[in-house]
Amino acid sequence: MFHKILIANRGEIAVRIIRACRELGIRTVAVFSEADRGALHAQIADEAVCIGPAATKDSYLNVKAILAVCELTGANAVHPGFGFLSENSAFARHCERCGVTFIGPSGDAMDRMGDKANAKQTMKEAGVPVVPGSDGAVESLERAQAIAAEIGYPVMIKASAGGGGRGIRMVREPEELEPSMTAARQEALSFFGNDEVYIEKFIENPRHVEIQILADGYGNVVHLGERDCSMQRRNQKVLEESPCPVMTPELREKMGEAAVKAARACDYKNAGTIEFLLAKDGSFYFMEMNTRIQVEHPITELVTGIDLVRQQILIAAGEKLSFSQEDIRLNGHAIECRINAESPELNFRPSPGRINALHMPGGPGVRIDSAVYQGCEISPYYDSMVAKLIVYAPNRAEAISKMKWALGEFLVEGVDTNIDFQLSLLRDPQFEQAAYDIGYLGRNEKLWKKR
Ligand code: ADP
Ligand code: ADP
Ligand code: MG
């Protein structure tokens, strides 16, 4: 087992990983930027080292500095969390070359799945259903026009290197194709340093249903059921629940099998997520694979009783999975609300600043993954997600009720948050009836804006 793990991340996920290490008796090294001197992850780790200025490229994306800290502190493994370097295959290879275990899949597996256009090809060849569209990246406007005409409008233009809902454009008509492609390319270049895009059919009002998998280094692959992440704003997840309220045992088995097949096709090791679009008629399509732990992993932990971050560490340390598919049982219902420091009234503009007063809810079945404390500073440099409120109850109705009480009790002063916005979603009769899809929030923006 590792004796010391460096956490190459910040915020709530860094705190989450430090806690998992502690339970395993592993020492931890936090890295932090100059803007994060007072950050919780830097305070609770056994050691903490400043790796550079606030800008992410100088700190949390600074590979040289991070590897130097491994050397300096004797950390023999790195956990990348999500975002930042988590899906950077060059970083994974650098770690291995320096004798530091990267807690995640191999660089090769990442490359096969990291480029979304390539990943679709791999999946198609493996027999996993994919959304109809271009075979790989699209170079020219002419080619894009031809493909769009063939599959029919509306279409989606997506960045091959995309993530976090960025670099995506929906195109309704042929005239919009050129400007949308330019815009998607530009956004992709600025966010991901790569302007490659691909095209696929726009699926009308599907649900976003993703399957969590775990794979060890001995060919064992299991799936841990699904998460419904259809509650999205501008392709970014807002609230997630598990199980998916419209799931059937038969469909779960089919999607689970497809996910396991997908993981095997890229020789995957560690925790991963296969995202699917579930159409109204019950057909589903592979969308992308996230080769890392995900923001919404806690809801799967609650319904399966399996600690995913702990499993990531055990797998990376060379252990075999201690359970098989038959051992995995889904119990109860879990919901996660992403709590962001942002102003819903100001078009969800980030709201950095100091938290003057803070009260977080608690009680049975209430979990908070967060890195905020009273008096802490929310930095404008990083993601605005500052906490995740997760509830667990025997069934969906009780989970919704619990989440309403928990949100109502949550108090944050000093910065704006989306807590009231989340509460209005929870109170929505259509949400209560589980009658929502990925377009729901977009179509109903006016509804909750008035509240
Ligand atoms: P999840 O499905 O885990 O919610 P997201 O796609 O929302 O994943 O991304 C998780 C976090 O990582 C978000 O904070 C997002 O901004 C960030 N992120 C995702 N992809 C990338 C990327 N390629 N580069 C940098 N940050 C990313
Ligand atoms: P990211 O890498 O940014 O997470 P995804 O490919 O997972 O990008 O897409 C993000 C979201 O965009 C999905 O969760 C879904 O809501 C929507 N989306 C993606 N592809 C399609 C499609 N072909 N048709 C309709 N909606 C889509
Ligand atoms: Mg996605």
Coordinates of C-alpha atoms and ligand atoms in Angstrom, one line a residue:
M1 CA 0.0 0.0 0.0
F2 CA 1.1 3.6 -0.6
H3 CA 2.6 5.3 2.4
K4 CA 1.9 8.8 1.2
I5 CA -0.4 10.2 -1.5
L6 CA -0.2 13.7 -3.1
I7 CA -3.6 15.2 -4.0
A8 CA -3.2 17.2 -7.1
N9 CA -6.4 19.1 -6.7
R10 CA -8.3 21.6 -4.4
G11 CA -11.7 22.2 -3.0
E12 CA -14.2 19.6 -1.9
I13 CA -12.7 16.7 -3.9
A14 CA -9.3 17.2 -2.4
V15 CA -10.9 17.1 1.1
R16 CA -12.8 14.0 0.1
I17 CA -9.6 12.2 -1.0
I18 CA -7.7 13.2 2.1
R19 CA -10.5 11.7 4.2
A20 CA -10.3 8.4 2.3
C21 CA -6.5 8.3 2.7
R22 CA -6.9 8.8 6.4
E23 CA -9.2 5.9 6.8
L24 CA -6.7 3.7 5.0
G25 CA -3.8 5.0 7.2
I26 CA -2.1 6.7 4.3
R27 CA -0.3 10.1 4.9
T28 CA -1.4 13.0 2.6
V29 CA 0.3 15.8 0.8
A30 CA -1.8 18.8 -0.3
V31 CA -0.6 21.2 -3.0
F32 CA -2.1 24.7 -3.1
S33 CA -1.8 27.9 -5.0
E34 CA -1.0 31.3 -3.5
A35 CA -4.7 32.1 -3.6
D36 CA -5.5 29.0 -1.6
R37 CA -3.2 29.6 1.4
G38 CA -6.2 29.4 3.7
A39 CA -8.0 26.6 1.9
L40 CA -9.3 23.7 3.9
H41 CA -7.5 21.0 1.9
A42 CA -4.2 22.6 2.7
Q43 CA -5.1 22.8 6.3
I44 CA -6.2 19.2 6.9
A45 CA -3.6 17.4 5.0
D46 CA -0.5 16.0 6.8
E47 CA 1.7 18.2 4.7
A48 CA 1.0 21.1 2.4
V49 CA 3.2 22.7 -0.2
C50 CA 2.6 25.9 -2.3
I51 CA 3.1 25.2 -6.0
G52 CA 2.6 28.6 -7.6
P53 CA 0.4 31.6 -8.3
A54 CA -3.4 31.5 -8.5
A55 CA -3.7 31.0 -12.2
T56 CA -4.4 27.2 -12.7
K57 CA -1.7 26.9 -15.4
D58 CA 0.9 28.0 -12.9
S59 CA -0.3 25.9 -10.0
Y60 CA -2.9 23.1 -10.3
L61 CA -1.8 22.4 -13.8
N62 CA 1.9 22.8 -13.2
V63 CA 3.2 19.3 -13.8
K64 CA 6.8 20.0 -13.0
A65 CA 6.0 21.6 -9.6
I66 CA 3.6 18.8 -8.7
L67 CA 6.2 16.1 -9.5
A68 CA 8.9 18.1 -7.6
V69 CA 6.7 18.0 -4.5
C70 CA 6.3 14.2 -4.8
E71 CA 10.1 14.0 -4.9
L72 CA 10.5 16.5 -2.0
T73 CA 7.9 14.8 0.3
G74 CA 8.4 11.2 -0.7
A75 CA 4.8 10.8 -1.9
N76 CA 4.6 7.6 -4.0
A77 CA 1.2 8.1 -5.6
V78 CA -0.9 11.0 -6.9
H79 CA -4.7 11.3 -6.9
P80 CA -5.8 13.8 -9.5
G81 CA -9.5 14.2 -8.4
F82 CA -11.6 15.6 -11.3
G83 CA -10.9 18.5 -13.6
F84 CA -7.3 19.9 -13.7
L85 CA -4.9 17.1 -14.6
S86 CA -7.3 14.2 -14.1
E87 CA -7.8 13.4 -17.7
N88 CA -4.3 14.4 -18.9
S89 CA -2.6 11.3 -20.2
A90 CA 0.8 13.0 -20.5
F91 CA 0.7 13.7 -16.8
A92 CA -0.3 10.1 -15.9
R93 CA 2.8 9.0 -17.9
H94 CA 5.1 11.5 -16.3
C95 CA 4.0 10.2 -12.9
E96 CA 4.7 6.6 -13.8
R97 CA 8.1 7.6 -15.3
C98 CA 9.0 9.3 -12.0
G99 CA 8.1 6.1 -10.1
V100 CA 4.9 7.7 -8.7
T101 CA 1.6 5.8 -9.2
F102 CA -1.1 7.7 -10.9
I103 CA -4.4 6.8 -9.2
G104 CA -6.5 6.3 -12.4
P105 CA -6.3 4.5 -15.7
S106 CA -3.2 4.1 -17.8
G107 CA -2.2 7.0 -20.2
D108 CA -3.1 4.7 -23.1
A109 CA -6.6 4.0 -21.8
M110 CA -7.1 7.7 -21.2
D111 CA -6.0 8.5 -24.8
R112 CA -8.4 6.0 -26.2
M113 CA -11.3 7.6 -24.3
G114 CA -10.1 11.1 -23.6
D115 CA -10.6 12.3 -27.2
K116 CA -14.3 12.1 -27.5
A117 CA -14.4 11.7 -31.2
N118 CA -11.9 8.8 -31.1
A119 CA -13.8 7.2 -28.2
K120 CA -17.0 7.1 -30.2
Q121 CA -15.1 5.2 -32.9
T122 CA -13.7 2.7 -30.4
M123 CA -17.2 2.2 -28.9
K124 CA -18.8 1.7 -32.3
E125 CA -16.2 -1.0 -33.1
A126 CA -16.8 -2.7 -29.8
G127 CA -20.5 -2.9 -30.5
V128 CA -21.7 -0.2 -28.0
P129 CA -24.5 1.9 -29.5
V130 CA -23.4 5.5 -30.3
V131 CA -25.2 8.6 -31.4
P132 CA -25.2 8.8 -35.3
G133 CA -22.7 11.3 -36.6
S134 CA -19.3 11.9 -38.0
D135 CA -16.7 9.2 -37.9
G136 CA -14.1 11.1 -35.8
A137 CA -13.3 14.7 -36.0
V138 CA -14.6 17.0 -38.8
E139 CA -12.0 19.2 -40.6
S140 CA -13.9 21.3 -43.1
L141 CA -17.2 23.1 -43.2
E142 CA -18.1 21.2 -46.4
R143 CA -17.7 17.9 -44.7
A144 CA -19.7 19.2 -41.7
Q145 CA -22.5 20.3 -44.1
A146 CA -22.6 16.9 -45.8
I147 CA -22.7 15.0 -42.5
A148 CA -25.4 17.2 -41.0
A149 CA -27.5 16.9 -44.2
E150 CA -27.2 13.2 -44.0
I151 CA -28.1 12.7 -40.3
G152 CA -30.6 15.5 -40.4
Y153 CA -30.9 18.7 -38.3
P154 CA -30.8 19.6 -35.5
V155 CA -27.2 18.5 -34.8
M156 CA -24.7 18.9 -32.0
I157 CA -21.2 20.2 -32.6
K158 CA -18.9 19.0 -29.8
A159 CA -15.3 19.6 -28.9
S160 CA -13.2 16.4 -29.2
A161 CA -11.3 17.4 -26.1
G162 CA -14.4 18.8 -24.4
G163 CA -15.6 18.5 -20.8
G164 CA -17.7 20.3 -18.3
G165 CA -20.3 21.2 -20.9
R166 CA -17.9 23.5 -22.8
G167 CA -17.3 23.6 -26.5
I168 CA -20.8 22.3 -27.3
R169 CA -23.2 23.9 -29.8
M170 CA -26.7 22.9 -30.9
V171 CA -27.4 23.7 -34.6
R172 CA -31.1 23.8 -35.7
E173 CA -30.6 24.9 -39.4
P174 CA -28.0 24.7 -42.1
E175 CA -27.4 28.5 -42.0
E176 CA -26.3 28.2 -38.3
L177 CA -23.7 25.6 -39.0
E178 CA -20.8 27.8 -40.0
P179 CA -21.1 30.4 -37.1
S180 CA -21.7 27.6 -34.6
M181 CA -18.8 25.6 -35.8
T182 CA -16.5 28.7 -35.5
A183 CA -17.8 29.4 -32.0
A184 CA -17.4 25.8 -30.8
R185 CA -13.9 25.7 -32.2
Q186 CA -13.0 29.0 -30.5
E187 CA -14.4 27.9 -27.2
A188 CA -12.7 24.5 -27.5
L189 CA -9.4 26.1 -28.2
S190 CA -9.5 28.5 -25.3
F191 CA -10.7 25.8 -22.8
F192 CA -8.9 22.8 -24.0
G193 CA -6.1 24.1 -26.2
N194 CA -7.5 22.0 -29.1
D195 CA -10.0 23.1 -31.7
E196 CA -11.0 19.8 -33.0
V197 CA -14.8 19.2 -33.2
Y198 CA -17.1 16.4 -34.3
I199 CA -20.8 16.3 -35.2
E200 CA -23.6 14.1 -34.0
K201 CA -27.4 14.0 -34.2
F202 CA -29.2 16.0 -31.6
I203 CA -31.4 13.6 -29.6
E204 CA -34.7 15.3 -28.7
N205 CA -35.4 15.5 -24.9
P206 CA -33.4 12.4 -23.8
R207 CA -32.3 11.8 -20.2
H208 CA -28.6 11.8 -19.3
V209 CA -28.0 8.4 -17.6
E210 CA -24.5 7.3 -16.7
I211 CA -23.1 4.1 -15.4
Q212 CA -20.4 3.9 -12.8
I213 CA -17.8 1.1 -13.3
L214 CA -14.9 -0.2 -11.4
A215 CA -12.1 -2.2 -13.0
D216 CA -9.1 -3.8 -11.3
G217 CA -5.8 -4.8 -12.9
Y218 CA -6.9 -8.5 -13.2
G219 CA -9.6 -8.2 -15.7
N220 CA -12.5 -7.8 -13.2
V221 CA -15.0 -5.2 -14.3
V222 CA -18.2 -4.4 -12.4
H223 CA -20.9 -1.7 -12.8
L224 CA -22.5 0.0 -9.8
G225 CA -25.8 1.0 -11.3
E226 CA -26.6 4.4 -12.8
R227 CA -27.0 8.1 -12.0
D228 CA -29.6 10.3 -13.7
C229 CA -28.0 13.7 -14.4
S230 CA -30.7 15.1 -16.6
M231 CA -31.2 18.2 -14.5
Q232 CA -28.8 20.4 -16.4
R233 CA -28.3 24.1 -17.1
R234 CA -26.4 24.8 -20.3
N235 CA -25.1 21.2 -20.5
Q236 CA -23.8 21.5 -16.9
K237 CA -25.1 19.2 -14.2
V238 CA -27.1 20.9 -11.4
L239 CA -28.7 18.0 -9.5
E240 CA -28.2 14.2 -9.8
E241 CA -30.1 11.2 -8.5
S242 CA -29.6 7.5 -8.2
P243 CA -31.3 5.3 -9.2
C244 CA -32.6 6.9 -12.3
P245 CA -36.4 7.2 -11.7
V246 CA -37.4 5.7 -15.0
M247 CA -35.0 2.8 -14.9
T248 CA -36.1 -0.8 -15.1
P249 CA -34.1 -3.8 -14.1
E250 CA -33.9 -5.0 -17.7
L251 CA -32.7 -1.7 -19.0
R252 CA -30.1 -1.4 -16.2
E253 CA -28.7 -4.8 -17.1
K254 CA -28.4 -3.8 -20.7
M255 CA -26.8 -0.4 -20.0
G256 CA -24.6 -2.0 -17.4
E257 CA -23.4 -4.6 -19.8
A258 CA -22.7 -2.0 -22.5
A259 CA -20.7 0.0 -19.9
V260 CA -18.6 -3.0 -18.9
K261 CA -18.0 -3.7 -22.6
A262 CA -16.9 -0.1 -23.1
A263 CA -14.4 -0.4 -20.2
R264 CA -13.0 -3.7 -21.5
A265 CA -12.7 -2.2 -25.0
C266 CA -10.1 0.3 -23.8
D267 CA -8.4 -2.0 -21.3
Y268 CA -9.6 0.2 -18.5
K269 CA -8.4 0.1 -14.9
N270 CA -9.8 2.1 -11.9
A271 CA -13.1 4.0 -11.5
G272 CA -14.8 5.4 -14.6
T273 CA -18.1 6.5 -15.9
I274 CA -19.8 5.8 -19.2
E275 CA -22.3 8.5 -20.1
F276 CA -25.3 7.6 -22.2
L277 CA -28.3 9.5 -23.6
L278 CA -31.5 7.6 -22.9
A279 CA -34.1 8.4 -25.5
K280 CA -37.9 8.4 -24.9
D281 CA -38.3 5.1 -26.7
G282 CA -35.9 3.4 -24.3
S283 CA -33.0 3.2 -26.7
F284 CA -29.7 4.5 -25.4
Y285 CA -26.5 5.8 -26.9
F286 CA -22.9 6.1 -25.7
M287 CA -21.9 9.8 -25.3
E288 CA -18.5 9.8 -23.6
M289 CA -16.5 8.1 -21.0
N290 CA -15.1 10.1 -18.0
T291 CA -11.8 8.4 -17.0
R292 CA -11.8 9.7 -13.5
I293 CA -13.8 10.0 -10.3
Q294 CA -16.9 12.2 -10.9
V295 CA -18.4 15.1 -9.0
E296 CA -21.6 13.1 -8.4
H297 CA -19.9 9.9 -7.2
P298 CA -21.4 10.2 -3.6
I299 CA -24.9 9.2 -4.7
T300 CA -23.6 5.9 -6.0
E301 CA -21.6 5.4 -2.8
L302 CA -24.9 5.8 -0.8
V303 CA -27.0 3.4 -2.8
T304 CA -24.3 0.7 -3.1
G305 CA -22.5 1.2 0.2
I306 CA -19.2 1.1 -1.7
D307 CA -16.6 3.9 -1.1
L308 CA -15.4 4.7 -4.6
V309 CA -12.4 6.8 -3.7
R310 CA -11.2 4.0 -1.4
Q311 CA -11.6 1.6 -4.2
Q312 CA -9.6 3.8 -6.6
I313 CA -6.7 3.7 -4.1
L314 CA -6.9 0.0 -3.6
I315 CA -7.1 -0.7 -7.3
A316 CA -4.1 1.6 -8.0
A317 CA -2.2 -0.2 -5.2
G318 CA -2.6 -3.5 -7.1
E319 CA -5.4 -5.1 -5.1
K320 CA -8.1 -7.2 -6.6
L321 CA -11.8 -6.2 -6.4
S322 CA -13.2 -7.8 -3.3
F323 CA -16.7 -8.1 -4.7
S324 CA -18.2 -9.3 -8.0
Q325 CA -21.3 -8.1 -9.9
E326 CA -23.6 -10.4 -8.0
D327 CA -22.5 -8.8 -4.7
I328 CA -23.6 -5.3 -5.7
R329 CA -27.0 -4.4 -4.5
L330 CA -28.7 -1.1 -5.0
N331 CA -30.7 0.1 -2.0
G332 CA -32.7 3.3 -1.4
H333 CA -32.5 6.6 -3.2
A334 CA -29.8 9.3 -3.1
I335 CA -29.9 12.9 -4.5
E336 CA -27.1 15.4 -4.8
C337 CA -27.5 19.1 -5.2
R338 CA -24.4 21.1 -6.4
I339 CA -24.1 24.2 -4.2
N340 CA -22.4 26.9 -6.2
A341 CA -21.3 30.4 -5.1
E342 CA -23.2 32.2 -7.9
S343 CA -26.1 34.6 -8.4
P344 CA -29.0 33.0 -10.2
E345 CA -30.6 36.4 -10.6
L346 CA -27.6 37.6 -12.4
N347 CA -27.6 34.9 -14.9
F348 CA -25.7 32.6 -12.5
R349 CA -22.7 34.8 -12.4
P350 CA -20.0 33.5 -10.0
S351 CA -20.2 35.2 -6.6
P352 CA -16.7 35.1 -5.0
G353 CA -16.0 36.6 -1.6
R354 CA -15.8 35.8 2.1
I355 CA -18.3 33.5 3.8
N356 CA -19.2 35.5 6.9
A357 CA -21.7 33.1 8.4
L358 CA -22.3 29.4 7.6
H359 CA -24.6 26.8 8.9
M360 CA -24.7 23.4 7.1
P361 CA -27.6 20.9 7.6
G362 CA -27.1 17.5 9.2
G363 CA -29.0 14.6 10.6
P364 CA -29.5 11.0 9.5
G365 CA -29.0 10.5 5.7
V366 CA -27.5 13.9 5.1
R367 CA -24.0 14.2 3.8
I368 CA -22.0 17.2 2.8
D369 CA -18.9 17.1 0.8
S370 CA -17.4 20.6 1.0
A371 CA -14.3 22.7 1.5
V372 CA -15.9 25.8 2.9
Y373 CA -15.8 27.0 6.5
Q374 CA -17.0 30.1 8.2
G375 CA -14.6 33.0 7.4
C376 CA -13.2 31.3 4.3
E377 CA -12.6 33.1 1.1
I378 CA -14.3 31.9 -2.2
S379 CA -11.7 32.6 -4.8
P380 CA -12.7 34.0 -8.2
Y381 CA -10.0 31.9 -9.9
Y382 CA -11.6 28.5 -9.6
D383 CA -14.9 26.6 -10.1
S384 CA -17.8 28.1 -8.3
M385 CA -19.0 24.8 -6.9
V386 CA -18.2 25.0 -3.2
A387 CA -20.2 22.2 -1.7
K388 CA -22.3 19.2 -2.5
L389 CA -25.4 18.4 -0.4
I390 CA -26.3 14.7 -0.7
V391 CA -29.2 13.0 1.0
Y392 CA -30.1 9.3 1.3
A393 CA -33.5 7.8 2.1
P394 CA -35.4 4.5 1.6
N395 CA -37.2 5.9 -1.5
R396 CA -37.3 8.8 -3.8
A397 CA -40.2 10.7 -2.2
E398 CA -38.5 10.6 1.2
A399 CA -35.2 11.6 -0.4
I400 CA -36.9 14.7 -2.0
S401 CA -38.5 15.6 1.3
K402 CA -35.2 15.3 3.2
M403 CA -33.4 17.4 0.6
K404 CA -36.0 20.2 0.9
W405 CA -35.5 20.3 4.7
A406 CA -31.7 20.2 4.3
L407 CA -31.7 23.0 1.7
G408 CA -34.0 25.0 3.9
E409 CA -31.6 24.7 6.8
F410 CA -28.5 25.5 4.7
L411 CA -27.3 29.1 5.5
V412 CA -24.5 30.9 3.7
E413 CA -23.9 34.6 4.2
G414 CA -21.4 36.8 2.4
V415 CA -21.7 35.3 -1.1
D416 CA -24.7 34.4 -3.2
T417 CA -25.5 30.8 -3.7
N418 CA -27.9 28.7 -5.8
I419 CA -29.5 27.2 -2.7
D420 CA -32.9 28.8 -3.3
F421 CA -32.8 27.9 -6.9
Q422 CA -32.2 24.2 -6.0
L423 CA -35.1 24.4 -3.6
S424 CA -37.4 25.7 -6.3
L425 CA -36.4 22.7 -8.5
L426 CA -37.1 20.3 -5.6
R427 CA -40.6 21.8 -5.2
D428 CA -41.4 21.6 -8.9
P429 CA -44.3 19.1 -9.4
Q430 CA -42.7 17.9 -12.6
F431 CA -39.5 17.0 -10.8
E432 CA -41.5 15.3 -8.1
Q433 CA -43.1 13.2 -10.9
A434 CA -39.6 12.5 -12.4
A435 CA -41.0 14.0 -15.6
Y436 CA -37.8 15.8 -16.7
D437 CA -35.2 15.4 -19.3
I438 CA -31.9 17.3 -20.2
G439 CA -33.8 20.1 -21.8
Y440 CA -36.1 20.7 -18.9
L441 CA -34.3 23.5 -17.2
G442 CA -33.6 25.3 -20.4
R443 CA -37.2 25.2 -21.4
N444 CA -38.4 26.3 -18.0
E445 CA -35.9 29.0 -17.2
K446 CA -38.7 31.6 -17.1
L447 CA -40.6 29.7 -14.5
W448 CA -38.0 29.7 -11.8
K449 CA -36.6 33.1 -12.7
K450 CA -39.8 34.8 -11.5
R451 CA -39.6 33.2 -8.0
Ligands
ADP1 P1 -18.9 15.5 -13.9 O1 -19.6 14.6 -14.8 O2 -18.0 14.8 -13.0 O3 -19.8 16.4 -13.2 P2 -18.0 17.7 -15.4 O4 -17.9 17.4 -16.8 O5 -19.1 18.5 -14.9 O6 -17.9 16.2 -14.8 O7 -16.6 18.2 -14.9 C1 -16.2 18.1 -13.5 C2 -15.3 19.3 -13.2 O8 -14.1 19.2 -13.9 C3 -16.0 20.6 -13.4 O9 -15.6 21.4 -12.4 C4 -15.4 21.0 -14.8 O10 -15.3 22.4 -14.8 C5 -14.1 20.4 -14.7 N1 -13.6 19.9 -16.0 C6 -14.2 18.9 -16.8 N2 -13.5 18.6 -17.9 C7 -12.5 19.4 -17.9 C8 -11.3 19.6 -18.7 N3 -11.2 18.9 -19.8 N4 -10.4 20.5 -18.4 C9 -10.5 21.2 -17.2 N5 -11.6 21.1 -16.4 C10 -12.5 20.2 -16.7
ADP2 P1 -19.0 17.1 -21.6 O1 -17.8 16.3 -22.0 O2 -18.9 18.6 -21.7 O3 -19.6 16.5 -20.3 P2 -21.0 15.6 -23.1 O4 -20.7 15.0 -24.4 O5 -21.1 14.7 -21.9 O6 -20.0 16.8 -22.8 O7 -22.4 16.4 -23.2 C1 -22.8 17.3 -22.2 C2 -24.4 17.3 -22.2 O8 -24.8 17.8 -23.5 C3 -25.0 16.0 -22.0 O9 -25.2 15.6 -20.7 C4 -26.4 16.2 -22.7 O10 -27.2 16.9 -21.8 C5 -26.0 17.1 -23.8 N1 -25.8 16.4 -25.1 C6 -24.6 15.9 -25.5 N2 -24.8 15.2 -26.7 C7 -26.1 15.4 -27.0 C8 -26.8 14.9 -28.2 N3 -26.3 14.2 -29.2 N4 -28.1 15.3 -28.2 C9 -28.7 16.0 -27.2 N5 -28.0 16.4 -26.1 C10 -26.7 16.1 -26.0
MG3 MG -20.2 14.7 -20.0

